[in-house]
Short mmCIF file of N, CA and C in Angstrom, two decimals:
data_model
loop_
_atom_site.label_atom_id
_atom_site.label_comp_id
_atom_site.label_asym_id
_atom_site.label_seq_id
_atom_site.Cartn_x
_atom_site.Cartn_y
_atom_site.Cartn_z
N MET A 1 7.86 -26.20 -21.54
CA MET A 1 6.97 -25.82 -20.44
C MET A 1 6.21 -24.56 -20.83
N GLY A 2 4.89 -24.64 -20.84
CA GLY A 2 4.05 -23.50 -21.23
C GLY A 2 3.90 -22.50 -20.10
N LYS A 3 3.17 -21.47 -20.42
CA LYS A 3 2.91 -20.43 -19.43
C LYS A 3 1.93 -20.97 -18.40
N LYS A 4 2.14 -20.63 -17.13
CA LYS A 4 1.23 -21.08 -16.08
C LYS A 4 -0.08 -20.34 -16.18
N LYS A 5 -1.17 -21.03 -15.87
CA LYS A 5 -2.48 -20.39 -15.87
C LYS A 5 -2.69 -19.66 -14.56
N VAL A 6 -3.14 -18.42 -14.65
CA VAL A 6 -3.41 -17.63 -13.45
C VAL A 6 -4.77 -18.03 -12.90
N ARG A 7 -4.78 -18.31 -11.61
CA ARG A 7 -6.04 -18.68 -10.96
C ARG A 7 -6.71 -17.46 -10.34
N ALA A 8 -5.91 -16.60 -9.71
CA ALA A 8 -6.46 -15.41 -9.07
C ALA A 8 -5.38 -14.37 -8.85
N VAL A 9 -5.79 -13.11 -8.75
CA VAL A 9 -4.87 -12.03 -8.39
C VAL A 9 -5.51 -11.32 -7.21
N LEU A 10 -4.78 -11.25 -6.11
CA LEU A 10 -5.32 -10.63 -4.90
C LEU A 10 -4.45 -9.46 -4.48
N LYS A 11 -5.09 -8.47 -3.85
CA LYS A 11 -4.31 -7.36 -3.30
C LYS A 11 -4.59 -7.32 -1.81
N LEU A 12 -3.54 -7.41 -1.01
CA LEU A 12 -3.68 -7.35 0.44
C LEU A 12 -2.87 -6.17 0.96
N GLU A 13 -3.47 -5.40 1.86
CA GLU A 13 -2.72 -4.32 2.51
C GLU A 13 -2.33 -4.81 3.89
N LEU A 14 -1.02 -5.01 4.10
CA LEU A 14 -0.53 -5.60 5.34
C LEU A 14 0.52 -4.72 5.99
N GLN A 15 0.70 -4.90 7.29
CA GLN A 15 1.77 -4.20 8.00
C GLN A 15 3.10 -4.81 7.56
N ALA A 16 4.04 -3.98 7.14
CA ALA A 16 5.33 -4.47 6.68
C ALA A 16 6.02 -5.30 7.76
N GLY A 17 6.51 -6.46 7.38
CA GLY A 17 7.27 -7.31 8.29
C GLY A 17 6.43 -7.97 9.37
N LYS A 18 5.10 -7.79 9.35
CA LYS A 18 4.27 -8.33 10.42
C LYS A 18 3.12 -9.20 9.93
N ALA A 19 3.22 -9.75 8.73
CA ALA A 19 2.14 -10.59 8.22
C ALA A 19 2.10 -11.90 9.01
N THR A 20 0.91 -12.38 9.32
CA THR A 20 0.74 -13.66 10.01
C THR A 20 -0.28 -14.48 9.24
N PRO A 21 -0.30 -15.81 9.48
CA PRO A 21 -1.28 -16.66 8.77
C PRO A 21 -2.73 -16.36 9.21
N ALA A 22 -2.91 -15.57 10.27
CA ALA A 22 -4.25 -15.24 10.74
C ALA A 22 -4.94 -14.32 9.73
N PRO A 23 -6.26 -14.11 9.87
CA PRO A 23 -6.92 -13.17 8.96
C PRO A 23 -6.23 -11.80 9.03
N PRO A 24 -6.15 -11.02 7.95
CA PRO A 24 -6.82 -11.27 6.68
C PRO A 24 -6.04 -12.20 5.73
N VAL A 25 -4.79 -12.51 6.03
CA VAL A 25 -3.98 -13.32 5.12
C VAL A 25 -4.57 -14.71 4.90
N GLY A 26 -4.82 -15.42 6.00
CA GLY A 26 -5.35 -16.78 5.91
C GLY A 26 -6.67 -16.84 5.17
N THR A 27 -7.56 -15.91 5.48
CA THR A 27 -8.89 -15.88 4.86
C THR A 27 -8.79 -15.61 3.36
N ALA A 28 -7.87 -14.75 2.97
CA ALA A 28 -7.73 -14.39 1.56
C ALA A 28 -7.05 -15.51 0.75
N LEU A 29 -6.01 -16.10 1.34
CA LEU A 29 -5.22 -17.08 0.58
C LEU A 29 -5.71 -18.52 0.75
N GLY A 30 -6.30 -18.83 1.89
CA GLY A 30 -6.76 -20.19 2.18
C GLY A 30 -7.56 -20.84 1.07
N PRO A 31 -8.62 -20.19 0.57
CA PRO A 31 -9.46 -20.81 -0.46
C PRO A 31 -8.69 -21.16 -1.75
N HIS A 32 -7.54 -20.52 -1.97
CA HIS A 32 -6.78 -20.78 -3.19
C HIS A 32 -5.75 -21.89 -3.00
N GLY A 33 -5.65 -22.37 -1.77
CA GLY A 33 -4.78 -23.51 -1.49
C GLY A 33 -3.30 -23.24 -1.60
N ILE A 34 -2.87 -21.99 -1.40
CA ILE A 34 -1.43 -21.77 -1.46
C ILE A 34 -0.84 -21.86 -0.06
N ASN A 35 0.46 -22.06 0.02
CA ASN A 35 1.14 -22.20 1.29
C ASN A 35 1.21 -20.85 1.99
N ILE A 36 0.37 -20.68 2.99
CA ILE A 36 0.25 -19.38 3.67
C ILE A 36 1.53 -19.02 4.43
N MET A 37 2.13 -20.01 5.09
CA MET A 37 3.38 -19.75 5.82
C MET A 37 4.47 -19.27 4.87
N GLU A 38 4.52 -19.89 3.71
CA GLU A 38 5.54 -19.53 2.71
C GLU A 38 5.34 -18.07 2.28
N PHE A 39 4.08 -17.67 2.04
CA PHE A 39 3.80 -16.29 1.65
C PHE A 39 4.17 -15.32 2.77
N THR A 40 3.70 -15.58 4.00
CA THR A 40 3.96 -14.63 5.09
C THR A 40 5.45 -14.48 5.33
N LYS A 41 6.20 -15.58 5.25
CA LYS A 41 7.64 -15.52 5.46
C LYS A 41 8.32 -14.66 4.38
N ALA A 42 7.95 -14.91 3.13
CA ALA A 42 8.55 -14.16 2.02
C ALA A 42 8.17 -12.67 2.11
N TYR A 43 6.91 -12.40 2.42
CA TYR A 43 6.44 -11.01 2.52
C TYR A 43 7.17 -10.29 3.65
N ASN A 44 7.27 -10.93 4.81
CA ASN A 44 7.93 -10.31 5.96
C ASN A 44 9.40 -10.03 5.69
N GLU A 45 10.07 -10.97 5.01
CA GLU A 45 11.48 -10.76 4.67
C GLU A 45 11.64 -9.57 3.73
N ARG A 46 10.77 -9.52 2.72
CA ARG A 46 10.88 -8.47 1.71
C ARG A 46 10.52 -7.09 2.26
N THR A 47 9.61 -7.03 3.24
CA THR A 47 9.14 -5.73 3.72
C THR A 47 9.74 -5.31 5.06
N ALA A 48 10.60 -6.14 5.64
CA ALA A 48 11.19 -5.82 6.94
C ALA A 48 11.77 -4.40 7.01
N PRO A 49 12.48 -3.92 5.98
CA PRO A 49 13.05 -2.57 6.07
C PRO A 49 11.99 -1.47 6.19
N GLN A 50 10.73 -1.77 5.81
CA GLN A 50 9.68 -0.75 5.84
C GLN A 50 8.78 -0.91 7.06
N ALA A 51 9.25 -1.59 8.09
CA ALA A 51 8.43 -1.84 9.28
C ALA A 51 7.74 -0.56 9.74
N GLY A 52 6.48 -0.70 10.13
CA GLY A 52 5.71 0.45 10.59
C GLY A 52 4.82 1.02 9.49
N ASP A 53 5.11 0.67 8.25
CA ASP A 53 4.28 1.12 7.13
C ASP A 53 3.33 0.01 6.71
N VAL A 54 2.26 0.40 6.04
CA VAL A 54 1.39 -0.58 5.41
C VAL A 54 1.94 -0.74 4.00
N VAL A 55 2.27 -1.97 3.61
CA VAL A 55 2.81 -2.20 2.28
C VAL A 55 1.90 -3.18 1.54
N PRO A 56 1.14 -2.69 0.56
CA PRO A 56 0.25 -3.59 -0.18
C PRO A 56 1.04 -4.62 -0.99
N ALA A 57 0.50 -5.83 -1.06
CA ALA A 57 1.11 -6.88 -1.87
C ALA A 57 0.11 -7.29 -2.94
N LEU A 58 0.57 -7.39 -4.18
CA LEU A 58 -0.26 -7.86 -5.27
C LEU A 58 0.18 -9.30 -5.54
N ILE A 59 -0.70 -10.24 -5.19
CA ILE A 59 -0.34 -11.66 -5.26
C ILE A 59 -1.00 -12.32 -6.47
N THR A 60 -0.19 -12.97 -7.28
CA THR A 60 -0.72 -13.71 -8.43
C THR A 60 -0.64 -15.19 -8.09
N ILE A 61 -1.80 -15.86 -8.08
CA ILE A 61 -1.85 -17.28 -7.74
C ILE A 61 -2.12 -18.07 -9.02
N PHE A 62 -1.31 -19.13 -9.24
CA PHE A 62 -1.44 -19.92 -10.45
C PHE A 62 -2.24 -21.20 -10.18
N GLU A 63 -2.74 -21.82 -11.26
CA GLU A 63 -3.53 -23.05 -11.15
C GLU A 63 -2.81 -24.15 -10.38
N ASP A 64 -1.48 -24.21 -10.49
CA ASP A 64 -0.74 -25.28 -9.79
C ASP A 64 -0.45 -24.90 -8.34
N ARG A 65 -1.13 -23.89 -7.85
CA ARG A 65 -1.04 -23.41 -6.46
C ARG A 65 0.29 -22.72 -6.12
N SER A 66 1.10 -22.46 -7.11
CA SER A 66 2.30 -21.67 -6.83
C SER A 66 1.87 -20.20 -6.91
N PHE A 67 2.73 -19.30 -6.46
CA PHE A 67 2.34 -17.89 -6.49
C PHE A 67 3.56 -16.99 -6.62
N THR A 68 3.31 -15.77 -7.04
CA THR A 68 4.34 -14.74 -7.04
C THR A 68 3.67 -13.50 -6.48
N PHE A 69 4.46 -12.56 -5.97
CA PHE A 69 3.85 -11.32 -5.52
C PHE A 69 4.82 -10.17 -5.67
N ILE A 70 4.24 -8.99 -5.84
CA ILE A 70 5.05 -7.77 -5.88
C ILE A 70 4.52 -6.86 -4.78
N THR A 71 5.41 -6.05 -4.23
CA THR A 71 4.96 -5.11 -3.21
C THR A 71 4.81 -3.75 -3.86
N LYS A 72 3.83 -2.99 -3.37
CA LYS A 72 3.56 -1.66 -3.88
C LYS A 72 4.04 -0.64 -2.84
N THR A 73 3.88 0.64 -3.16
CA THR A 73 4.25 1.66 -2.18
C THR A 73 3.11 1.79 -1.17
N PRO A 74 3.41 2.22 0.06
CA PRO A 74 2.35 2.38 1.05
C PRO A 74 1.26 3.33 0.54
N PRO A 75 0.00 3.13 0.97
CA PRO A 75 -1.07 4.03 0.52
C PRO A 75 -0.77 5.48 0.89
N ALA A 76 -1.11 6.42 0.01
CA ALA A 76 -0.86 7.84 0.26
C ALA A 76 -1.48 8.28 1.58
N ALA A 77 -2.67 7.77 1.87
CA ALA A 77 -3.36 8.15 3.12
C ALA A 77 -2.51 7.80 4.34
N ASP A 78 -1.87 6.64 4.32
CA ASP A 78 -1.02 6.23 5.44
C ASP A 78 0.19 7.14 5.57
N LEU A 79 0.82 7.45 4.44
CA LEU A 79 1.99 8.32 4.46
C LEU A 79 1.61 9.72 4.95
N LEU A 80 0.43 10.18 4.54
CA LEU A 80 -0.04 11.51 4.97
C LEU A 80 -0.33 11.53 6.47
N ARG A 81 -0.97 10.47 6.96
CA ARG A 81 -1.26 10.40 8.41
C ARG A 81 0.03 10.46 9.20
N LYS A 82 1.04 9.73 8.74
CA LYS A 82 2.35 9.73 9.41
C LYS A 82 2.97 11.13 9.40
N ALA A 83 2.96 11.76 8.22
CA ALA A 83 3.57 13.08 8.07
C ALA A 83 2.86 14.12 8.95
N ALA A 84 1.54 14.02 9.05
CA ALA A 84 0.78 14.99 9.84
C ALA A 84 0.75 14.61 11.31
N GLY A 85 1.19 13.39 11.62
CA GLY A 85 1.19 12.93 13.00
C GLY A 85 -0.21 12.72 13.55
N VAL A 86 -1.13 12.24 12.71
CA VAL A 86 -2.50 11.99 13.18
C VAL A 86 -2.84 10.51 13.06
N GLU A 87 -3.79 10.07 13.91
CA GLU A 87 -4.22 8.67 13.91
C GLU A 87 -5.08 8.35 12.70
N LYS A 88 -6.02 9.27 12.39
CA LYS A 88 -6.91 9.03 11.25
C LYS A 88 -7.36 10.35 10.65
N GLY A 89 -7.95 10.24 9.46
CA GLY A 89 -8.43 11.43 8.77
C GLY A 89 -9.65 12.01 9.48
N SER A 90 -10.09 13.18 9.06
CA SER A 90 -11.23 13.87 9.64
C SER A 90 -12.54 13.24 9.19
N ALA A 91 -13.54 13.23 10.09
CA ALA A 91 -14.86 12.73 9.72
C ALA A 91 -15.56 13.76 8.83
N GLU A 92 -15.22 15.04 9.01
CA GLU A 92 -15.78 16.11 8.19
C GLU A 92 -14.63 16.94 7.60
N PRO A 93 -13.96 16.42 6.58
CA PRO A 93 -12.76 17.06 6.03
C PRO A 93 -12.96 18.53 5.63
N SER A 94 -14.13 18.87 5.10
CA SER A 94 -14.32 20.25 4.64
C SER A 94 -14.49 21.23 5.80
N ARG A 95 -14.95 20.73 6.95
CA ARG A 95 -15.19 21.63 8.08
C ARG A 95 -14.15 21.53 9.18
N GLN A 96 -13.60 20.35 9.35
CA GLN A 96 -12.74 20.14 10.50
C GLN A 96 -11.40 19.53 10.08
N ALA A 97 -10.35 20.31 10.23
CA ALA A 97 -9.01 19.82 9.88
C ALA A 97 -8.46 19.02 11.05
N VAL A 98 -7.72 17.95 10.74
CA VAL A 98 -7.13 17.14 11.81
C VAL A 98 -5.63 17.37 11.94
N GLY A 99 -5.01 17.95 10.91
CA GLY A 99 -3.57 18.14 10.96
C GLY A 99 -3.08 18.96 9.79
N THR A 100 -1.78 19.15 9.76
CA THR A 100 -1.17 19.95 8.70
C THR A 100 0.10 19.27 8.20
N VAL A 101 0.33 19.37 6.90
CA VAL A 101 1.59 18.90 6.32
C VAL A 101 2.16 20.05 5.50
N THR A 102 3.46 20.03 5.28
CA THR A 102 4.09 21.09 4.49
C THR A 102 4.13 20.68 3.02
N ARG A 103 4.35 21.65 2.15
CA ARG A 103 4.49 21.34 0.72
C ARG A 103 5.63 20.35 0.49
N ASP A 104 6.72 20.51 1.26
CA ASP A 104 7.86 19.61 1.11
C ASP A 104 7.49 18.17 1.46
N GLN A 105 6.69 18.00 2.52
CA GLN A 105 6.24 16.65 2.90
C GLN A 105 5.38 16.06 1.79
N ILE A 106 4.49 16.88 1.22
CA ILE A 106 3.63 16.43 0.12
C ILE A 106 4.50 15.97 -1.06
N ARG A 107 5.53 16.78 -1.39
CA ARG A 107 6.42 16.44 -2.51
C ARG A 107 7.15 15.14 -2.24
N GLU A 108 7.59 14.95 -1.01
CA GLU A 108 8.31 13.73 -0.63
C GLU A 108 7.39 12.50 -0.78
N ILE A 109 6.15 12.62 -0.32
CA ILE A 109 5.19 11.52 -0.44
C ILE A 109 4.93 11.24 -1.92
N ALA A 110 4.80 12.31 -2.72
CA ALA A 110 4.58 12.15 -4.16
C ALA A 110 5.75 11.40 -4.79
N ARG A 111 6.98 11.70 -4.32
CA ARG A 111 8.18 11.01 -4.85
C ARG A 111 8.11 9.52 -4.54
N ILE A 112 7.71 9.18 -3.30
CA ILE A 112 7.62 7.78 -2.89
C ILE A 112 6.54 7.07 -3.72
N LYS A 113 5.40 7.73 -3.91
CA LYS A 113 4.25 7.13 -4.59
C LYS A 113 4.37 7.10 -6.11
N MET A 114 5.27 7.88 -6.67
CA MET A 114 5.40 8.04 -8.11
C MET A 114 5.27 6.73 -8.90
N ALA A 115 5.90 5.67 -8.43
CA ALA A 115 5.88 4.40 -9.15
C ALA A 115 4.48 3.83 -9.32
N ASP A 116 3.59 4.09 -8.35
CA ASP A 116 2.25 3.51 -8.41
C ASP A 116 1.17 4.48 -8.88
N LEU A 117 1.54 5.75 -9.09
CA LEU A 117 0.55 6.72 -9.54
C LEU A 117 0.52 6.78 -11.06
N THR A 118 -0.59 7.27 -11.60
CA THR A 118 -0.70 7.40 -13.05
C THR A 118 -0.16 8.74 -13.54
N ALA A 119 0.46 9.49 -12.63
CA ALA A 119 0.96 10.81 -12.97
C ALA A 119 2.15 10.74 -13.92
N ASN A 120 2.23 11.76 -14.79
CA ASN A 120 3.34 11.82 -15.75
C ASN A 120 4.59 12.44 -15.18
N ASP A 121 4.42 13.31 -14.19
CA ASP A 121 5.58 13.98 -13.60
C ASP A 121 5.33 14.24 -12.12
N LEU A 122 6.36 14.71 -11.44
CA LEU A 122 6.28 14.94 -10.00
C LEU A 122 5.21 15.98 -9.66
N GLU A 123 5.05 16.98 -10.52
CA GLU A 123 4.05 18.04 -10.28
C GLU A 123 2.65 17.44 -10.22
N ALA A 124 2.33 16.58 -11.18
CA ALA A 124 1.01 15.94 -11.22
C ALA A 124 0.83 15.03 -10.00
N ALA A 125 1.88 14.29 -9.66
CA ALA A 125 1.84 13.38 -8.51
C ALA A 125 1.59 14.19 -7.24
N THR A 126 2.24 15.34 -7.13
CA THR A 126 2.07 16.21 -5.97
C THR A 126 0.63 16.67 -5.84
N ARG A 127 0.00 17.01 -6.97
CA ARG A 127 -1.40 17.44 -6.94
C ARG A 127 -2.31 16.30 -6.49
N ILE A 128 -2.03 15.08 -6.94
CA ILE A 128 -2.83 13.92 -6.52
C ILE A 128 -2.75 13.75 -5.01
N VAL A 129 -1.54 13.78 -4.47
CA VAL A 129 -1.33 13.61 -3.03
C VAL A 129 -1.99 14.74 -2.25
N GLU A 130 -1.90 15.96 -2.80
CA GLU A 130 -2.55 17.11 -2.16
C GLU A 130 -4.06 16.90 -2.06
N GLY A 131 -4.64 16.38 -3.13
CA GLY A 131 -6.08 16.10 -3.14
C GLY A 131 -6.44 15.08 -2.08
N THR A 132 -5.62 14.05 -1.95
CA THR A 132 -5.85 13.03 -0.92
C THR A 132 -5.80 13.67 0.46
N ALA A 133 -4.82 14.54 0.68
CA ALA A 133 -4.69 15.22 1.97
C ALA A 133 -5.95 16.03 2.27
N ARG A 134 -6.40 16.81 1.28
CA ARG A 134 -7.62 17.61 1.48
C ARG A 134 -8.82 16.75 1.82
N SER A 135 -8.94 15.62 1.12
CA SER A 135 -10.11 14.76 1.35
C SER A 135 -10.06 14.10 2.73
N MET A 136 -8.89 14.13 3.38
CA MET A 136 -8.74 13.55 4.72
C MET A 136 -8.84 14.62 5.81
N GLY A 137 -8.94 15.88 5.39
CA GLY A 137 -8.99 16.95 6.37
C GLY A 137 -7.61 17.33 6.89
N ILE A 138 -6.59 17.10 6.06
CA ILE A 138 -5.23 17.50 6.42
C ILE A 138 -4.89 18.73 5.58
N GLU A 139 -4.55 19.83 6.25
CA GLU A 139 -4.25 21.06 5.53
C GLU A 139 -2.82 21.06 5.00
N VAL A 140 -2.62 21.72 3.88
CA VAL A 140 -1.28 21.83 3.30
C VAL A 140 -0.79 23.26 3.54
N ALA A 141 0.30 23.37 4.26
CA ALA A 141 0.84 24.71 4.58
C ALA A 141 2.10 24.97 3.76
N GLY A 142 2.34 26.24 3.49
CA GLY A 142 3.58 26.61 2.79
C GLY A 142 3.40 26.69 1.34
#
């Protein structure tokens, strides 16, 4: 049995444990002919412990309509919004701050994100997350 041919690779950002066949899932997967119920069930089972977070899924769809997927860490922006207790980032980040996070919270987010960042160490990862916070109008205290 040879290697399966990849038909497409999709990235979907979904609420953990709450994926449904409705858009965006159905719209993204439908054209590739894969079993949408099968994907949503597997995704929800795998992400149930992270309920409340957005957990991106990287889905690889093969020519024979089978698929595999891996889950990534929640986007840094989502983790920062949670830590700062804000609904969304600032419309004018340089002028108007929407919230504050501590250095420890930034470090913790960097630790969670480490697997998906291109950073070589925690220090570099922390700087990346700090930059994201600044660009959202979230101040870093401490």
